[in-house]
Amino acid sequence: MEDAVRMNVSAVAVQVFIGGEFETQSVANMTRLVDQGNRHGIPVLAVTAVGQGHGARREVHAPGQPNLRRAGRRVREDLLRARGFRNRDRLMPGAIVIAGGKKLPELEALQMAHDAISQGAAGVDMGRNIFQADAPVAMIQAVRKVVHENMSPQHAFDFYQSTRGAK
């Protein structure tokens, strides 16, 4: 954190592995970093990988499964428990933003975004599902429609299809 202060960063991130071999250590690292960030006024983003068995997978499980909410709740509760808070939801609501994961066909990526928002995620953080799309500008516009305008994945895909050739 001292390096972050010296570099005048706006925020820092820490990887947290839920369900993996190093879950306990990664949650402890996150707790320590959040405490240090609070002392210096620097927000900390917990980048959470959900996995099972010995190694957490970097991609988040399909949003239709309960793992997304469980991971977010687990990280928040572990952090607050370690800091002695009782009314966890009121003190730290915590926003969940899902990562886009591996490259998917456009309609599947839009469905993933829709499912995540439907389950309570605050947003999506997509990279390759936008910049590797046939029409990245149209794809980011379609994702925006799903996330911010509550458009169905199929309607957003239709929008993508109709917009991808436009300049």
Short mmCIF file of C-alpha atoms in Angstrom, two decimals:
data_model
loop_
_atom_site.label_atom_id
_atom_site.label_comp_id
_atom_site.label_asym_id
_atom_site.label_seq_id
_atom_site.Cartn_x
_atom_site.Cartn_y
_atom_site.Cartn_z
CA MET A 1 0.00 0.00 0.00
CA GLU A 2 2.92 2.32 0.64
CA ASP A 3 3.94 1.91 -3.01
CA ALA A 4 0.38 2.73 -4.08
CA VAL A 5 0.42 5.90 -1.95
CA ARG A 6 3.81 6.89 -3.35
CA MET A 7 2.50 6.41 -6.92
CA ASN A 8 -0.67 8.39 -6.12
CA VAL A 9 -2.98 5.64 -7.38
CA SER A 10 -6.75 5.99 -7.42
CA ALA A 11 -7.43 2.39 -6.32
CA VAL A 12 -5.81 -1.02 -5.96
CA ALA A 13 -7.03 -4.55 -6.70
CA VAL A 14 -6.41 -7.86 -4.99
CA GLN A 15 -7.23 -11.34 -6.31
CA VAL A 16 -9.43 -13.46 -4.03
CA PHE A 17 -9.94 -17.18 -4.67
CA ILE A 18 -13.20 -18.63 -3.34
CA GLY A 19 -13.30 -22.41 -3.30
CA GLY A 20 -9.64 -22.78 -4.17
CA GLU A 21 -6.65 -24.08 -2.27
CA PHE A 22 -5.53 -20.59 -1.25
CA GLU A 23 -8.94 -19.18 -0.26
CA THR A 24 -7.99 -18.47 3.36
CA GLN A 25 -4.75 -16.72 2.45
CA SER A 26 -6.32 -14.66 -0.32
CA VAL A 27 -9.16 -13.49 1.95
CA ALA A 28 -6.62 -12.58 4.63
CA ASN A 29 -4.59 -10.63 2.05
CA MET A 30 -7.73 -8.78 0.96
CA THR A 31 -8.68 -7.92 4.55
CA ARG A 32 -5.21 -6.57 5.27
CA LEU A 33 -5.16 -4.54 2.04
CA VAL A 34 -8.61 -3.05 2.67
CA ASP A 35 -7.56 -1.97 6.15
CA GLN A 36 -4.43 -0.34 4.74
CA GLY A 37 -6.45 1.27 1.95
CA ASN A 38 -8.90 2.71 4.46
CA ARG A 39 -6.03 4.30 6.40
CA HIS A 40 -4.82 6.01 3.22
CA GLY A 41 -8.19 6.70 1.58
CA ILE A 42 -7.54 4.27 -1.29
CA PRO A 43 -10.38 1.97 -2.39
CA VAL A 44 -9.64 -1.73 -2.85
CA LEU A 45 -11.28 -3.90 -5.49
CA ALA A 46 -11.56 -7.59 -4.63
CA VAL A 47 -11.26 -9.48 -7.92
CA THR A 48 -12.93 -12.75 -7.01
CA ALA A 49 -12.32 -16.03 -8.83
CA VAL A 50 -14.81 -18.77 -8.05
CA GLY A 51 -13.61 -22.34 -8.19
CA GLN A 52 -13.96 -25.74 -6.68
CA GLY A 53 -11.40 -28.20 -5.41
CA HIS A 54 -7.74 -27.27 -5.41
CA GLY A 55 -7.58 -24.45 -7.93
CA ALA A 56 -9.97 -21.56 -8.39
CA ARG A 57 -10.80 -20.90 -12.01
CA ARG A 58 -10.32 -17.37 -13.26
CA GLU A 59 -13.57 -17.31 -15.17
CA VAL A 60 -16.71 -16.82 -13.13
CA HIS A 61 -19.23 -19.66 -13.27
CA ALA A 62 -22.29 -19.12 -15.42
CA PRO A 63 -24.42 -16.42 -13.77
CA GLY A 64 -27.36 -18.83 -13.65
CA GLN A 65 -25.56 -20.67 -10.86
CA PRO A 66 -25.51 -19.47 -7.24
CA ASN A 67 -21.70 -19.10 -7.17
CA LEU A 68 -21.67 -15.42 -8.18
CA ARG A 69 -23.77 -14.30 -5.23
CA ARG A 70 -22.08 -16.75 -2.87
CA ALA A 71 -18.63 -15.46 -3.75
CA GLY A 72 -19.60 -11.81 -3.35
CA ARG A 73 -21.36 -12.48 -0.06
CA ARG A 74 -18.47 -14.62 1.19
CA VAL A 75 -15.83 -11.99 0.45
CA ARG A 76 -17.91 -9.23 2.04
CA GLU A 77 -18.77 -11.28 5.14
CA ASP A 78 -15.21 -12.54 5.67
CA LEU A 79 -13.90 -9.01 5.42
CA LEU A 80 -16.44 -7.58 7.83
CA ARG A 81 -16.17 -10.48 10.27
CA ALA A 82 -12.42 -9.96 10.40
CA ARG A 83 -13.02 -6.30 11.21
CA GLY A 84 -15.62 -7.03 13.91
CA PHE A 85 -18.71 -5.56 12.22
CA ARG A 86 -22.15 -6.95 13.03
CA ASN A 87 -24.63 -5.31 10.62
CA ARG A 88 -22.77 -6.37 7.51
CA ASP A 89 -25.15 -5.29 4.74
CA ARG A 90 -25.67 -1.78 6.10
CA LEU A 91 -21.97 -1.13 6.68
CA MET A 92 -20.66 -2.48 3.39
CA PRO A 93 -23.18 -3.22 0.68
CA GLY A 94 -20.48 -4.06 -1.84
CA ALA A 95 -21.13 -3.92 -5.55
CA ILE A 96 -20.53 -6.96 -7.69
CA VAL A 97 -19.21 -6.42 -11.21
CA ILE A 98 -18.71 -9.58 -13.24
CA ALA A 99 -15.81 -10.20 -15.57
CA GLY A 100 -16.59 -11.20 -19.13
CA GLY A 101 -14.39 -14.29 -19.05
CA LYS A 102 -13.50 -16.21 -22.18
CA LYS A 103 -14.65 -15.09 -25.64
CA LEU A 104 -18.24 -16.12 -26.26
CA PRO A 105 -20.52 -15.73 -29.24
CA GLU A 106 -22.14 -12.30 -29.04
CA LEU A 107 -25.61 -13.51 -28.03
CA GLU A 108 -24.13 -15.66 -25.24
CA ALA A 109 -22.08 -12.72 -23.94
CA LEU A 110 -25.20 -10.55 -23.90
CA GLN A 111 -27.09 -13.32 -22.08
CA MET A 112 -24.28 -13.54 -19.51
CA ALA A 113 -24.47 -9.78 -18.92
CA HIS A 114 -28.26 -9.95 -18.60
CA ASP A 115 -28.10 -12.87 -16.15
CA ALA A 116 -25.55 -11.09 -13.99
CA ILE A 117 -27.58 -7.88 -13.83
CA SER A 118 -30.74 -9.91 -13.10
CA GLN A 119 -28.95 -11.53 -10.17
CA GLY A 120 -27.95 -8.18 -8.69
CA ALA A 121 -24.58 -7.37 -10.23
CA ALA A 122 -23.96 -3.65 -10.57
CA GLY A 123 -22.32 -4.06 -13.95
CA VAL A 124 -20.04 -6.04 -16.20
CA ASP A 125 -16.36 -5.70 -17.02
CA MET A 126 -15.95 -7.12 -20.50
CA GLY A 127 -12.79 -7.06 -22.52
CA ARG A 128 -12.40 -9.74 -25.17
CA ASN A 129 -16.17 -10.13 -25.60
CA ILE A 130 -16.16 -6.56 -26.87
CA PHE A 131 -12.81 -6.00 -28.56
CA GLN A 132 -12.81 -9.44 -30.24
CA ALA A 133 -16.38 -9.05 -31.51
CA ASP A 134 -16.84 -8.61 -35.27
CA ALA A 135 -18.05 -5.07 -34.53
CA PRO A 136 -16.67 -3.86 -31.18
CA VAL A 137 -18.49 -0.50 -31.20
CA ALA A 138 -21.84 -2.17 -31.89
CA MET A 139 -21.11 -4.80 -29.21
CA ILE A 140 -20.33 -2.28 -26.49
CA GLN A 141 -23.53 -0.43 -27.40
CA ALA A 142 -25.49 -3.69 -27.15
CA VAL A 143 -23.93 -4.50 -23.75
CA ARG A 144 -24.86 -1.00 -22.60
CA LYS A 145 -28.45 -1.61 -23.62
CA VAL A 146 -28.57 -4.81 -21.56
CA VAL A 147 -26.89 -3.31 -18.49
CA HIS A 148 -28.33 0.21 -18.44
CA GLU A 149 -31.57 -0.03 -20.40
CA ASN A 150 -32.71 -3.49 -19.23
CA MET A 151 -32.98 -4.69 -22.83
CA SER A 152 -33.38 -8.44 -23.34
CA PRO A 153 -30.34 -10.29 -24.71
CA GLN A 154 -32.17 -11.17 -27.93
CA HIS A 155 -33.26 -7.56 -28.56
CA ALA A 156 -29.73 -6.35 -27.78
CA PHE A 157 -28.35 -8.95 -30.19
CA ASP A 158 -30.80 -7.77 -32.87
CA PHE A 159 -29.58 -4.23 -32.20
CA TYR A 160 -25.98 -5.45 -32.52
CA GLN A 161 -26.76 -7.16 -35.82
CA SER A 162 -28.45 -4.07 -37.24
CA THR A 163 -25.77 -1.68 -36.00
CA ARG A 164 -22.61 -3.65 -36.78
CA GLY A 165 -22.48 -2.55 -40.44
CA ALA A 166 -23.37 1.10 -39.72
CA LYS A 167 -20.57 3.63 -39.52
#
